[in-house]
Each structure stands twice: as C-alpha cells, then as structure tokens.
Amino acid sequence: MDINLLLFPDFETLDAFGPVEVLGRIPEYALHYCSMDGGPVESRQSGTIITESIENVDKSGILLIPGGQGTRPLVEDELFISRLKRLAEQSSYCLTVCTGSALLAKTTLLDSRKATSNKRAFEWAREVNPNVQWEARARWVSDDKFYTSSGVSAGIDLALGFVADQFGIARAEAIASAVEYIWNSDQHHDPFSNTNQ
Amino acid sequence: MDINLLLFPDFETLDAFGPVEVLGRIPEYALHYCSMDGGPVESRQSGTIITESIENVDKSGILLIPGGQGTRPLVEDELFISRLKRLAEQSSYCLTVCTGSALLAKTTLLDSRKATSNKRAFEWAREVNPNVQWEARARWVSDDKFYTSSGVSAGIDLALGFVADQFGIARAEAIASAVEYIWNSDQHHDPFSNTNQ
C-alpha cells in the first residue's frame, strides 16, 4: 500500500519525518512525497523536499498530513480544502500530525468524530471546526479510518500506534527498538495537555 | 551561527530531521542543508532533499552528521573521509547521530575521545576505529566539541542536550515542550544498550 505524504509550504519538519521514519520501515508500504501540484516544497525549518503531484499517485493509499505554521493560511484556502476533502475521502486511512488535524477538520470529515491536535494550538483547532469531538487529553486518537495526533513528536507515537493496529504491537515495538525510540504507547498519556480532566 | 547539516545518499531520515526540528527553533542558528557537492540527495526512506555544496557555507559553524546505511560505503571512501576530517576540524562543534559517529571516527578525530553510536551497529563502529573510547551505555556523549548520539531518535535527545549546554536547560526544556517531546534528558539512561554495565 502507498503512503502519500502531503506536504505544503511551511510544514513542520518532524511532523512529517517522524512518521516517515516509522512507516518507511514497513516493507509493505511505499512512500510517496507529494504536494497538491508537485515540485519543491520548503518546510518551516527551510528544508526543500522534492514532491510529486498527489494527482499522480494511487489515492486509495494512506494519506499522511503534517501540521505547522503552513496550516494557518490553508484552512482559509477553499480550493486546497476541497481538494483535501476528496483526497481524504478516497484514502484507506488518513493520518494527521499536530495541526494537520485542523486542515482535516475544515473538510468536515471529522464532524462528530473524535480527534486531537497540538495542545498549544488546541483552541484554534476547535475554532476551525467546533463540530469535531476534540479530545483535550490524548497523545493520539483514532476514529474509524482517521488518526489524529497531538503536537510534532506525537506523530511518531501515532505512527507506531497505527502500525500496532495494522500489524500487531510486536511489530510496532520492533520498529521503536530499531530506531531507539522510547515509544509512548499509551495514547491517553498526554503530559502536554492543558487539562487535568 | 550556522548549522551545516551534511547529507549523503541513504542517510537515515530521523537522524537528520530530529535534530533539525530542535536546532531550527533556535533563532540564533541558521540551518543549511548541505552535501559534499550540492544537489538533490535521497534518504534511506526515499525522500529527496535539495542541498547546497558544503564548500559554499561558513565552515566555522556547527557540523551535523546523520547516520544510516549510507555510512557503510562512505567509511571506505577515502576522499569523503579526508574532506569530512577538514570540515570537522574547521567546525566550532561537530554533532553526529547514530552511525554518523563511525564516519567521524574514521577521520581519527575521535581517537582517545569518548563517543557512542547506534547500539545495533556498535561492534561495527568499534571495528571502524577501535582507538575511540566507545561508550556502550549512553544516550549521547560529549567530549570537547564533539557530540555523538545513540541510534536515530537519540539525535533529538542529543540536540536538546547540546541546546542545554549552549543556552541552559530551561531553553532545552522549552523546545521539548513546544514540540511535545518527552525528552530523555539523562544521557546515561540508555534502554537500548546491549550491556548491563
């Protein structure tokens, strides 16, 4: 199955490359670095990645959406959001990291679903779409085919959680060990939550 | 000060982009994505990054060297190693992640110095240069201007440790919190070590 990473200007580096490190270790998955129209895309941390147009890949794969400052203008970009909605609908699974969930929320596909986001941008995500069941205390959340994570490095935990759901926890643990990552495997443990509830 | 990230074919994604995420949040640092001769460089996880030639940047900055499968042929590449030696000598600090320390060890600049590496590739690193004081149980190690880390995600901990040494621990903790990363701040805590000593 294809992993279609959807990059956009000012995406946050680790939002994208944390999950890439995990999912890139699954031989059954083929990674595609995409953007809406292809070409070079520059991250918030000024790294330039070569992408192919997402129109040219198999859209039935796993759609992976990072967050970052670049999501702020994009939630107001109606063309981007309408294209994203179709991509997310066509995907087998849709994974977001950090404020990537705000983009997905804007499509309305998360309406009445459980989701989470970066805890520093949480109120903003809620404003983007208050019809989502935003979970204020979660490292990551899954609801049907939608997986959403907390901020930046939480994407690594989400990716491992997704691997555990797809292939069993032993495989997720083996990848965590291979990359010497101390996996926060409890999705309800969220030390960065603003709530004590 | 410049951060000069030195990429090469088959570098490991998170080795590079974990520290980039941390160091990219220091306004005093400017990130440069480099390779020996510039141009596109493909990671082990098939992402293509645009780089500039490291000959064109200020070499007195901080040299950051990832690891990955690409280090295996490069330790045998005499021209690469001799160029790397000069770059590391000219740098103010030299940071390596994972098997990036094997490349640095090959230059002889780590001789009689403390260093560490990926615990799954540890014996190989030792074979590359047995004159290094390889530490089998360490998340990361610093010795003078050289910082070396354990595997892949340990590079995030190293980068935060470097920030703590340069700017104080509060600043490192603030970055860890901003990226919602549970920092393994004890460099001697190494759950992936093969030794119990």
PDB file of N, CA, C and O in Angstrom, chain A residues 12-14 17-18 20-21 24-25 31 33 43 45-50 118-120 139 150-154 156 174 176-182 184 191-192, chain B residues 12-14 17-18 20-21 24-25 31 33 43 45-50 118-120 139 150-154 156 174 176-182 184 191-192:
ATOM      1  N   GLU A  12       5.743  21.546   9.269  1.00  0.00           N
ATOM      2  CA  GLU A  12       6.703  21.358  10.356  1.00  0.00           C
ATOM      3  C   GLU A  12       7.496  20.073  10.103  1.00  0.00           C
ATOM      4  O   GLU A  12       6.913  19.000   9.898  1.00  0.00           O
ATOM      5  N   THR A  13       8.821  20.200  10.159  1.00  0.00           N
ATOM      6  CA  THR A  13       9.727  19.116   9.757  1.00  0.00           C
ATOM      7  C   THR A  13       9.405  17.771  10.402  1.00  0.00           C
ATOM      8  O   THR A  13       9.194  16.758   9.731  1.00  0.00           O
ATOM      9  N   LEU A  14       9.401  17.765  11.731  1.00  0.00           N
ATOM     10  CA  LEU A  14       9.282  16.476  12.425  1.00  0.00           C
ATOM     11  C   LEU A  14       7.868  15.894  12.314  1.00  0.00           C
ATOM     12  O   LEU A  14       7.697  14.679  12.401  1.00  0.00           O
ATOM     13  N   PHE A  17       8.501  13.906   9.126  1.00  0.00           N
ATOM     14  CA  PHE A  17       9.584  12.927   9.049  1.00  0.00           C
ATOM     15  C   PHE A  17       9.637  11.962  10.225  1.00  0.00           C
ATOM     16  O   PHE A  17      10.321  10.930  10.127  1.00  0.00           O
ATOM     17  N   GLY A  18       8.944  12.295  11.319  1.00  0.00           N
ATOM     18  CA  GLY A  18       8.818  11.296  12.379  1.00  0.00           C
ATOM     19  C   GLY A  18       8.022  10.090  11.883  1.00  0.00           C
ATOM     20  O   GLY A  18       8.528   8.957  11.867  1.00  0.00           O
ATOM     21  N   VAL A  20       7.364   9.304   8.826  1.00  0.00           N
ATOM     22  CA  VAL A  20       8.080   8.721   7.678  1.00  0.00           C
ATOM     23  C   VAL A  20       9.115   7.704   8.154  1.00  0.00           C
ATOM     24  O   VAL A  20       9.277   6.629   7.564  1.00  0.00           O
ATOM     25  N   GLU A  21       9.828   8.038   9.238  1.00  0.00           N
ATOM     26  CA  GLU A  21      10.845   7.119   9.762  1.00  0.00           C
ATOM     27  C   GLU A  21      10.208   5.784  10.165  1.00  0.00           C
ATOM     28  O   GLU A  21      10.764   4.722   9.898  1.00  0.00           O
ATOM     29  N   GLY A  24       8.286   4.131   6.947  1.00  0.00           N
ATOM     30  CA  GLY A  24       9.281   3.748   5.948  1.00  0.00           C
ATOM     31  C   GLY A  24       9.974   2.441   6.267  1.00  0.00           C
ATOM     32  O   GLY A  24      10.718   1.912   5.446  1.00  0.00           O
ATOM     33  N   ARG A  25       9.753   1.925   7.455  1.00  0.00           N
ATOM     34  CA  ARG A  25      10.341   0.644   7.848  1.00  0.00           C
ATOM     35  C   ARG A  25       9.383  -0.529   7.670  1.00  0.00           C
ATOM     36  O   ARG A  25       9.675  -1.643   8.107  1.00  0.00           O
ATOM     37  N   LEU A  31       6.553   4.728   0.127  1.00  0.00           N
ATOM     38  CA  LEU A  31       6.413   6.141   0.489  1.00  0.00           C
ATOM     39  C   LEU A  31       6.395   7.032  -0.747  1.00  0.00           C
ATOM     40  O   LEU A  31       7.257   6.913  -1.623  1.00  0.00           O
ATOM     41  N   TYR A  33       6.334  11.158  -1.596  1.00  0.00           N
ATOM     42  CA  TYR A  33       6.410  12.532  -1.097  1.00  0.00           C
ATOM     43  C   TYR A  33       5.630  13.395  -2.076  1.00  0.00           C
ATOM     44  O   TYR A  33       6.051  13.564  -3.224  1.00  0.00           O
ATOM     45  N   SER A  43       9.990  23.471   3.999  1.00  0.00           N
ATOM     46  CA  SER A  43       9.471  23.302   5.360  1.00  0.00           C
ATOM     47  C   SER A  43       9.637  24.580   6.169  1.00  0.00           C
ATOM     48  O   SER A  43      10.321  25.518   5.743  1.00  0.00           O
ATOM     49  N   GLN A  45      11.415  24.743   8.619  1.00  0.00           N
ATOM     50  CA  GLN A  45      12.831  24.764   9.002  1.00  0.00           C
ATOM     51  C   GLN A  45      13.722  24.862   7.759  1.00  0.00           C
ATOM     52  O   GLN A  45      14.855  24.397   7.760  1.00  0.00           O
ATOM     53  N   SER A  46      13.175  25.413   6.699  1.00  0.00           N
ATOM     54  CA  SER A  46      13.892  25.792   5.471  1.00  0.00           C
ATOM     55  C   SER A  46      14.558  24.629   4.724  1.00  0.00           C
ATOM     56  O   SER A  46      15.503  24.831   3.972  1.00  0.00           O
ATOM     57  N   GLY A  47      14.027  23.432   4.914  1.00  0.00           N
ATOM     58  CA  GLY A  47      14.483  22.308   4.095  1.00  0.00           C
ATOM     59  C   GLY A  47      13.582  22.173   2.876  1.00  0.00           C
ATOM     60  O   GLY A  47      12.361  22.295   2.995  1.00  0.00           O
ATOM     61  N   THR A  48      14.172  21.937   1.704  1.00  0.00           N
ATOM     62  CA  THR A  48      13.383  21.834   0.477  1.00  0.00           C
ATOM     63  C   THR A  48      13.324  20.382   0.016  1.00  0.00           C
ATOM     64  O   THR A  48      14.361  19.751  -0.212  1.00  0.00           O
ATOM     65  N   ILE A  49      12.095  19.890  -0.111  1.00  0.00           N
ATOM     66  CA  ILE A  49      11.845  18.491  -0.452  1.00  0.00           C
ATOM     67  C   ILE A  49      11.240  18.454  -1.854  1.00  0.00           C
ATOM     68  O   ILE A  49      10.361  19.263  -2.176  1.00  0.00           O
ATOM     69  N   ILE A  50      11.700  17.507  -2.666  1.00  0.00           N
ATOM     70  CA  ILE A  50      11.116  17.321  -3.994  1.00  0.00           C
ATOM     71  C   ILE A  50       9.844  16.480  -3.852  1.00  0.00           C
ATOM     72  O   ILE A  50       9.865  15.423  -3.223  1.00  0.00           O
ATOM     73  N   ASN A 118      -2.348  19.544  18.344  1.00  0.00           N
ATOM     74  CA  ASN A 118      -1.329  20.189  19.167  1.00  0.00           C
ATOM     75  C   ASN A 118      -1.995  20.917  20.335  1.00  0.00           C
ATOM     76  O   ASN A 118      -2.962  21.652  20.139  1.00  0.00           O
ATOM     77  N   LYS A 119      -1.470  20.731  21.531  1.00  0.00           N
ATOM     78  CA  LYS A 119      -2.127  21.312  22.690  1.00  0.00           C
ATOM     79  C   LYS A 119      -1.920  22.831  22.800  1.00  0.00           C
ATOM     80  O   LYS A 119      -2.693  23.522  23.460  1.00  0.00           O
ATOM     81  N   ARG A 120      -0.902  23.348  22.125  1.00  0.00           N
ATOM     82  CA  ARG A 120      -0.698  24.806  22.110  1.00  0.00           C
ATOM     83  C   ARG A 120      -1.589  25.488  21.075  1.00  0.00           C
ATOM     84  O   ARG A 120      -1.717  26.708  21.077  1.00  0.00           O
ATOM     85  N   ARG A 139      -2.610  11.580  23.409  1.00  0.00           N
ATOM     86  CA  ARG A 139      -1.376  11.623  22.614  1.00  0.00           C
ATOM     87  C   ARG A 139      -1.732  11.440  21.148  1.00  0.00           C
ATOM     88  O   ARG A 139      -1.180  12.091  20.283  1.00  0.00           O
ATOM     89  N   SER A 150      -1.402  14.588  18.680  1.00  0.00           N
ATOM     90  CA  SER A 150      -1.013  15.801  19.365  1.00  0.00           C
ATOM     91  C   SER A 150       0.185  16.412  18.614  1.00  0.00           C
ATOM     92  O   SER A 150       0.424  16.078  17.453  1.00  0.00           O
ATOM     93  N   GLY A 151       0.927  17.312  19.261  1.00  0.00           N
ATOM     94  CA  GLY A 151       1.936  18.095  18.549  1.00  0.00           C
ATOM     95  C   GLY A 151       3.184  17.339  18.122  1.00  0.00           C
ATOM     96  O   GLY A 151       3.671  16.467  18.841  1.00  0.00           O
ATOM     97  N   VAL A 152       3.700  17.701  16.978  1.00  0.00           N
ATOM     98  CA  VAL A 152       5.022  17.377  16.432  1.00  0.00           C
ATOM     99  C   VAL A 152       5.475  15.938  16.721  1.00  0.00           C
ATOM    100  O   VAL A 152       5.206  15.037  15.933  1.00  0.00           O
ATOM    101  N   SER A 153       6.180  15.736  17.835  1.00  0.00           N
ATOM    102  CA  SER A 153       6.778  14.416  18.064  1.00  0.00           C
ATOM    103  C   SER A 153       5.718  13.364  18.363  1.00  0.00           C
ATOM    104  O   SER A 153       5.999  12.161  18.249  1.00  0.00           O
ATOM    105  N   ALA A 154       4.522  13.772  18.720  1.00  0.00           N
ATOM    106  CA  ALA A 154       3.428  12.805  18.939  1.00  0.00           C
ATOM    107  C   ALA A 154       3.108  12.032  17.667  1.00  0.00           C
ATOM    108  O   ALA A 154       2.526  10.947  17.732  1.00  0.00           O
ATOM    109  N   ILE A 156       5.178  10.464  15.919  1.00  0.00           N
ATOM    110  CA  ILE A 156       5.929   9.199  15.969  1.00  0.00           C
ATOM    111  C   ILE A 156       5.109   8.172  16.743  1.00  0.00           C
ATOM    112  O   ILE A 156       4.999   7.006  16.339  1.00  0.00           O
ATOM    113  N   ALA A 174       9.084  -3.502  17.681  1.00  0.00           N
ATOM    114  CA  ALA A 174      10.344  -3.809  16.986  1.00  0.00           C
ATOM    115  C   ALA A 174      10.868  -2.580  16.251  1.00  0.00           C
ATOM    116  O   ALA A 174      12.079  -2.312  16.242  1.00  0.00           O
ATOM    117  N   ALA A 176      10.141   0.604  17.048  1.00  0.00           N
ATOM    118  CA  ALA A 176      10.573   1.561  18.082  1.00  0.00           C
ATOM    119  C   ALA A 176      11.976   1.204  18.562  1.00  0.00           C
ATOM    120  O   ALA A 176      12.845   2.078  18.703  1.00  0.00           O
ATOM    121  N   SER A 177      12.225  -0.080  18.773  1.00  0.00           N
ATOM    122  CA  SER A 177      13.544  -0.509  19.234  1.00  0.00           C
ATOM    123  C   SER A 177      14.607  -0.247  18.165  1.00  0.00           C
ATOM    124  O   SER A 177      15.711   0.219  18.465  1.00  0.00           O
ATOM    125  N   ALA A 178      14.261  -0.520  16.913  1.00  0.00           N
ATOM    126  CA  ALA A 178      15.230  -0.326  15.822  1.00  0.00           C
ATOM    127  C   ALA A 178      15.643   1.134  15.693  1.00  0.00           C
ATOM    128  O   ALA A 178      16.784   1.425  15.320  1.00  0.00           O
ATOM    129  N   VAL A 179      14.731   2.040  15.981  1.00  0.00           N
ATOM    130  CA  VAL A 179      15.074   3.464  15.881  1.00  0.00           C
ATOM    131  C   VAL A 179      15.392   4.054  17.260  1.00  0.00           C
ATOM    132  O   VAL A 179      15.488   5.264  17.422  1.00  0.00           O
ATOM    133  N   GLU A 180      15.568   3.144  18.230  1.00  0.00           N
ATOM    134  CA  GLU A 180      15.929   3.523  19.596  1.00  0.00           C
ATOM    135  C   GLU A 180      15.006   4.632  20.129  1.00  0.00           C
ATOM    136  O   GLU A 180      15.461   5.612  20.732  1.00  0.00           O
ATOM    137  N   TYR A 181      13.724   4.425  19.892  1.00  0.00           N
ATOM    138  CA  TYR A 181      12.723   5.398  20.336  1.00  0.00           C
ATOM    139  C   TYR A 181      11.950   4.817  21.511  1.00  0.00           C
ATOM    140  O   TYR A 181      11.462   3.687  21.442  1.00  0.00           O
ATOM    141  N   ILE A 182      11.853   5.588  22.578  1.00  0.00           N
ATOM    142  CA  ILE A 182      11.076   5.177  23.743  1.00  0.00           C
ATOM    143  C   ILE A 182       9.628   5.550  23.458  1.00  0.00           C
ATOM    144  O   ILE A 182       9.201   6.693  23.622  1.00  0.00           O
ATOM    145  N   ASN A 184       5.838   6.174  23.503  1.00  0.00           N
ATOM    146  CA  ASN A 184       4.764   6.500  24.445  1.00  0.00           C
ATOM    147  C   ASN A 184       3.518   5.764  23.944  1.00  0.00           C
ATOM    148  O   ASN A 184       2.716   6.324  23.215  1.00  0.00           O
ATOM    149  N   PRO A 191       1.262  14.332  28.609  1.00  0.00           N
ATOM    150  CA  PRO A 191       1.817  15.299  29.567  1.00  0.00           C
ATOM    151  C   PRO A 191       1.737  16.743  29.094  1.00  0.00           C
ATOM    152  O   PRO A 191       1.999  17.649  29.885  1.00  0.00           O
ATOM    153  N   PHE A 192       1.371  16.951  27.835  1.00  0.00           N
ATOM    154  CA  PHE A 192       1.326  18.320  27.315  1.00  0.00           C
ATOM    155  C   PHE A 192      -0.099  18.888  27.266  1.00  0.00           C
ATOM    156  O   PHE A 192      -0.327  19.989  26.788  1.00  0.00           O
TER     157      PHE A 192
ATOM    158  N   GLU B  12      19.741   8.337   7.106  1.00  0.00           N
ATOM    159  CA  GLU B  12      18.513   7.943   7.788  1.00  0.00           C
ATOM    160  C   GLU B  12      17.698   9.195   8.125  1.00  0.00           C
ATOM    161  O   GLU B  12      18.216  10.136   8.744  1.00  0.00           O
ATOM    162  N   THR B  13      16.436   9.174   7.735  1.00  0.00           N
ATOM    163  CA  THR B  13      15.585  10.367   7.802  1.00  0.00           C
ATOM    164  C   THR B  13      15.591  11.066   9.165  1.00  0.00           C
ATOM    165  O   THR B  13      15.887  12.259   9.279  1.00  0.00           O
ATOM    166  N   LEU B  14      15.237  10.311  10.196  1.00  0.00           N
ATOM    167  CA  LEU B  14      15.058  10.946  11.508  1.00  0.00           C
ATOM    168  C   LEU B  14      16.388  11.356  12.135  1.00  0.00           C
ATOM    169  O   LEU B  14      16.420  12.291  12.944  1.00  0.00           O
ATOM    170  N   PHE B  17      16.459  14.855  10.650  1.00  0.00           N
ATOM    171  CA  PHE B  17      15.361  15.801  10.872  1.00  0.00           C
ATOM    172  C   PHE B  17      14.895  15.908  12.317  1.00  0.00           C
ATOM    173  O   PHE B  17      14.187  16.856  12.648  1.00  0.00           O
ATOM    174  N   GLY B  18      15.300  14.953  13.154  1.00  0.00           N
ATOM    175  CA  GLY B  18      15.051  15.128  14.582  1.00  0.00           C
ATOM    176  C   GLY B  18      15.837  16.322  15.108  1.00  0.00           C
ATOM    177  O   GLY B  18      15.258  17.306  15.610  1.00  0.00           O
ATOM    178  N   VAL B  20      17.231  18.674  13.390  1.00  0.00           N
ATOM    179  CA  VAL B  20      16.803  19.866  12.644  1.00  0.00           C
ATOM    180  C   VAL B  20      15.589  20.513  13.314  1.00  0.00           C
ATOM    181  O   VAL B  20      15.508  21.745  13.436  1.00  0.00           O
ATOM    182  N   GLU B  21      14.654  19.680  13.766  1.00  0.00           N
ATOM    183  CA  GLU B  21      13.459  20.212  14.426  1.00  0.00           C
ATOM    184  C   GLU B  21      13.835  21.003  15.676  1.00  0.00           C
ATOM    185  O   GLU B  21      13.275  22.076  15.931  1.00  0.00           O
ATOM    186  N   GLY B  24      16.401  24.031  14.674  1.00  0.00           N
ATOM    187  CA  GLY B  24      15.689  25.008  13.854  1.00  0.00           C
ATOM    188  C   GLY B  24      14.825  25.956  14.671  1.00  0.00           C
ATOM    189  O   GLY B  24      14.287  26.927  14.131  1.00  0.00           O
ATOM    190  N   ARG B  25      14.665  25.653  15.944  1.00  0.00           N
ATOM    191  CA  ARG B  25      13.878  26.524  16.818  1.00  0.00           C
ATOM    192  C   ARG B  25      14.738  27.498  17.621  1.00  0.00           C
ATOM    193  O   ARG B  25      14.233  28.189  18.513  1.00  0.00           O
ATOM    194  N   LEU B  31      19.955  27.324   9.533  1.00  0.00           N
ATOM    195  CA  LEU B  31      20.124  25.964   9.031  1.00  0.00           C
ATOM    196  C   LEU B  31      20.551  25.959   7.569  1.00  0.00           C
ATOM    197  O   LEU B  31      19.938  26.637   6.742  1.00  0.00           O
ATOM    198  N   TYR B  33      21.207  23.088   4.549  1.00  0.00           N
ATOM    199  CA  TYR B  33      21.121  21.688   4.120  1.00  0.00           C
ATOM    200  C   TYR B  33      22.205  21.483   3.072  1.00  0.00           C
ATOM    201  O   TYR B  33      22.120  22.044   1.977  1.00  0.00           O
ATOM    202  N   SER B  43      17.255  10.162   0.785  1.00  0.00           N
ATOM    203  CA  SER B  43      17.379   9.475   2.068  1.00  0.00           C
ATOM    204  C   SER B  43      17.115   7.980   1.914  1.00  0.00           C
ATOM    205  O   SER B  43      16.657   7.516   0.866  1.00  0.00           O
ATOM    206  N   GLN B  45      14.767   6.588   3.223  1.00  0.00           N
ATOM    207  CA  GLN B  45      13.314   6.495   3.127  1.00  0.00           C
ATOM    208  C   GLN B  45      12.803   7.217   1.873  1.00  0.00           C
ATOM    209  O   GLN B  45      11.661   7.680   1.831  1.00  0.00           O
ATOM    210  N   SER B  46      13.664   7.320   0.882  1.00  0.00           N
ATOM    211  CA  SER B  46      13.334   7.786  -0.474  1.00  0.00           C
ATOM    212  C   SER B  46      12.799   9.214  -0.563  1.00  0.00           C
ATOM    213  O   SER B  46      12.130   9.567  -1.529  1.00  0.00           O
ATOM    214  N   GLY B  47      13.145  10.026   0.411  1.00  0.00           N
ATOM    215  CA  GLY B  47      12.839  11.452   0.319  1.00  0.00           C
ATOM    216  C   GLY B  47      14.012  12.189  -0.299  1.00  0.00           C
ATOM    217  O   GLY B  47      15.166  11.925   0.058  1.00  0.00           O
ATOM    218  N   THR B  48      13.743  13.100  -1.230  1.00  0.00           N
ATOM    219  CA  THR B  48      14.824  13.824  -1.906  1.00  0.00           C
ATOM    220  C   THR B  48      14.879  15.259  -1.414  1.00  0.00           C
ATOM    221  O   THR B  48      13.893  15.999  -1.498  1.00  0.00           O
ATOM    222  N   ILE B  49      16.043  15.623  -0.893  1.00  0.00           N
ATOM    223  CA  ILE B  49      16.256  16.941  -0.286  1.00  0.00           C
ATOM    224  C   ILE B  49      17.211  17.720  -1.180  1.00  0.00           C
ATOM    225  O   ILE B  49      18.210  17.183  -1.656  1.00  0.00           O
ATOM    226  N   ILE B  50      16.905  19.007  -1.383  1.00  0.00           N
ATOM    227  CA  ILE B  50      17.809  19.875  -2.138  1.00  0.00           C
ATOM    228  C   ILE B  50      18.917  20.363  -1.205  1.00  0.00           C
ATOM    229  O   ILE B  50      18.630  20.862  -0.114  1.00  0.00           O
ATOM    230  N   ASN B 118      24.886   3.994  17.429  1.00  0.00           N
ATOM    231  CA  ASN B 118      23.731   3.096  17.421  1.00  0.00           C
ATOM    232  C   ASN B 118      24.115   1.774  18.084  1.00  0.00           C
ATOM    233  O   ASN B 118      25.158   1.214  17.773  1.00  0.00           O
ATOM    234  N   LYS B 119      23.266   1.289  18.976  1.00  0.00           N
ATOM    235  CA  LYS B 119      23.632   0.088  19.715  1.00  0.00           C
ATOM    236  C   LYS B 119      23.540  -1.180  18.865  1.00  0.00           C
ATOM    237  O   LYS B 119      24.161  -2.185  19.184  1.00  0.00           O
ATOM    238  N   ARG B 120      22.796  -1.123  17.775  1.00  0.00           N
ATOM    239  CA  ARG B 120      22.740  -2.280  16.870  1.00  0.00           C
ATOM    240  C   ARG B 120      23.930  -2.319  15.914  1.00  0.00           C
ATOM    241  O   ARG B 120      24.161  -3.305  15.244  1.00  0.00           O
ATOM    242  N   ARG B 139      23.032   7.544  26.010  1.00  0.00           N
ATOM    243  CA  ARG B 139      22.080   8.079  25.034  1.00  0.00           C
ATOM    244  C   ARG B 139      22.810   9.032  24.094  1.00  0.00           C
ATOM    245  O   ARG B 139      22.579   9.050  22.917  1.00  0.00           O
ATOM    246  N   SER B 150      23.449   7.927  20.300  1.00  0.00           N
ATOM    247  CA  SER B 150      22.982   6.582  20.032  1.00  0.00           C
ATOM    248  C   SER B 150      22.088   6.628  18.778  1.00  0.00           C
ATOM    249  O   SER B 150      22.131   7.603  18.016  1.00  0.00           O
ATOM    250  N   GLY B 151      21.276   5.598  18.555  1.00  0.00           N
ATOM    251  CA  GLY B 151      20.587   5.460  17.275  1.00  0.00           C
ATOM    252  C   GLY B 151      19.430   6.427  17.048  1.00  0.00           C
ATOM    253  O   GLY B 151      18.696   6.779  17.969  1.00  0.00           O
ATOM    254  N   VAL B 152      19.288   6.835  15.831  1.00  0.00           N
ATOM    255  CA  VAL B 152      18.140   7.525  15.226  1.00  0.00           C
ATOM    256  C   VAL B 152      17.487   8.564  16.153  1.00  0.00           C
ATOM    257  O   VAL B 152      17.889   9.728  16.140  1.00  0.00           O
ATOM    258  N   SER B 153      16.495   8.144  16.941  1.00  0.00           N
ATOM    259  CA  SER B 153      15.735   9.137  17.716  1.00  0.00           C
ATOM    260  C   SER B 153      16.574   9.740  18.836  1.00  0.00           C
ATOM    261  O   SER B 153      16.228  10.803  19.362  1.00  0.00           O
ATOM    262  N   ALA B 154      17.679   9.093  19.202  1.00  0.00           N
ATOM    263  CA  ALA B 154      18.569   9.661  20.221  1.00  0.00           C
ATOM    264  C   ALA B 154      19.149  10.994  19.767  1.00  0.00           C
ATOM    265  O   ALA B 154      19.601  11.794  20.598  1.00  0.00           O
ATOM    266  N   ILE B 156      17.502  13.452  18.756  1.00  0.00           N
ATOM    267  CA  ILE B 156      16.656  14.510  19.335  1.00  0.00           C
ATOM    268  C   ILE B 156      17.147  14.837  20.751  1.00  0.00           C
ATOM    269  O   ILE B 156      17.264  16.002  21.126  1.00  0.00           O
ATOM    270  N   ALA B 174      12.060  24.123  27.132  1.00  0.00           N
ATOM    271  CA  ALA B 174      11.013  24.881  26.431  1.00  0.00           C
ATOM    272  C   ALA B 174      10.822  24.351  25.018  1.00  0.00           C
ATOM    273  O   ALA B 174       9.686  24.245  24.523  1.00  0.00           O
ATOM    274  N   ALA B 176      11.585  21.251  23.983  1.00  0.00           N
ATOM    275  CA  ALA B 176      10.968  19.918  24.115  1.00  0.00           C
ATOM    276  C   ALA B 176       9.464  20.044  24.308  1.00  0.00           C
ATOM    277  O   ALA B 176       8.673  19.321  23.683  1.00  0.00           O
ATOM    278  N   SER B 177       9.071  21.001  25.149  1.00  0.00           N
ATOM    279  CA  SER B 177       7.639  21.199  25.396  1.00  0.00           C
ATOM    280  C   SER B 177       6.928  21.693  24.134  1.00  0.00           C
ATOM    281  O   SER B 177       5.832  21.234  23.801  1.00  0.00           O
ATOM    282  N   ALA B 178       7.578  22.602  23.411  1.00  0.00           N
ATOM    283  CA  ALA B 178       6.953  23.162  22.202  1.00  0.00           C
ATOM    284  C   ALA B 178       6.721  22.085  21.146  1.00  0.00           C
ATOM    285  O   ALA B 178       5.754  22.161  20.379  1.00  0.00           O
ATOM    286  N   VAL B 179       7.594  21.101  21.083  1.00  0.00           N
ATOM    287  CA  VAL B 179       7.416  20.029  20.096  1.00  0.00           C
ATOM    288  C   VAL B 179       6.789  18.796  20.741  1.00  0.00           C
ATOM    289  O   VAL B 179       6.768  17.723  20.145  1.00  0.00           O
ATOM    290  N   GLU B 180       6.276  18.988  21.965  1.00  0.00           N
ATOM    291  CA  GLU B 180       5.589  17.916  22.707  1.00  0.00           C
ATOM    292  C   GLU B 180       6.418  16.632  22.715  1.00  0.00           C
ATOM    293  O   GLU B 180       5.914  15.526  22.491  1.00  0.00           O
ATOM    294  N   TYR B 181       7.706  16.815  23.002  1.00  0.00           N
ATOM    295  CA  TYR B 181       8.636  15.685  23.058  1.00  0.00           C
ATOM    296  C   TYR B 181       9.014  15.419  24.507  1.00  0.00           C
ATOM    297  O   TYR B 181       9.391  16.341  25.232  1.00  0.00           O
ATOM    298  N   ILE B 182       8.876  14.158  24.907  1.00  0.00           N
ATOM    299  CA  ILE B 182       9.281  13.762  26.256  1.00  0.00           C
ATOM    300  C   ILE B 182      10.781  13.502  26.208  1.00  0.00           C
ATOM    301  O   ILE B 182      11.233  12.444  25.783  1.00  0.00           O
ATOM    302  N   ASN B 184      14.433  12.620  26.921  1.00  0.00           N
ATOM    303  CA  ASN B 184      15.242  11.723  27.745  1.00  0.00           C
ATOM    304  C   ASN B 184      16.501  12.501  28.117  1.00  0.00           C
ATOM    305  O   ASN B 184      17.530  12.397  27.452  1.00  0.00           O
ATOM    306  N   PRO B 191      18.174   2.656  27.381  1.00  0.00           N
ATOM    307  CA  PRO B 191      17.462   1.372  27.424  1.00  0.00           C
ATOM    308  C   PRO B 191      17.801   0.456  26.248  1.00  0.00           C
ATOM    309  O   PRO B 191      17.416  -0.711  26.261  1.00  0.00           O
ATOM    310  N   PHE B 192      18.505   0.981  25.261  1.00  0.00           N
ATOM    311  CA  PHE B 192      18.820   0.169  24.074  1.00  0.00           C
ATOM    312  C   PHE B 192      20.247  -0.382  24.098  1.00  0.00           C
ATOM    313  O   PHE B 192      20.682  -1.019  23.153  1.00  0.00           O
TER     314      PHE B 192
END
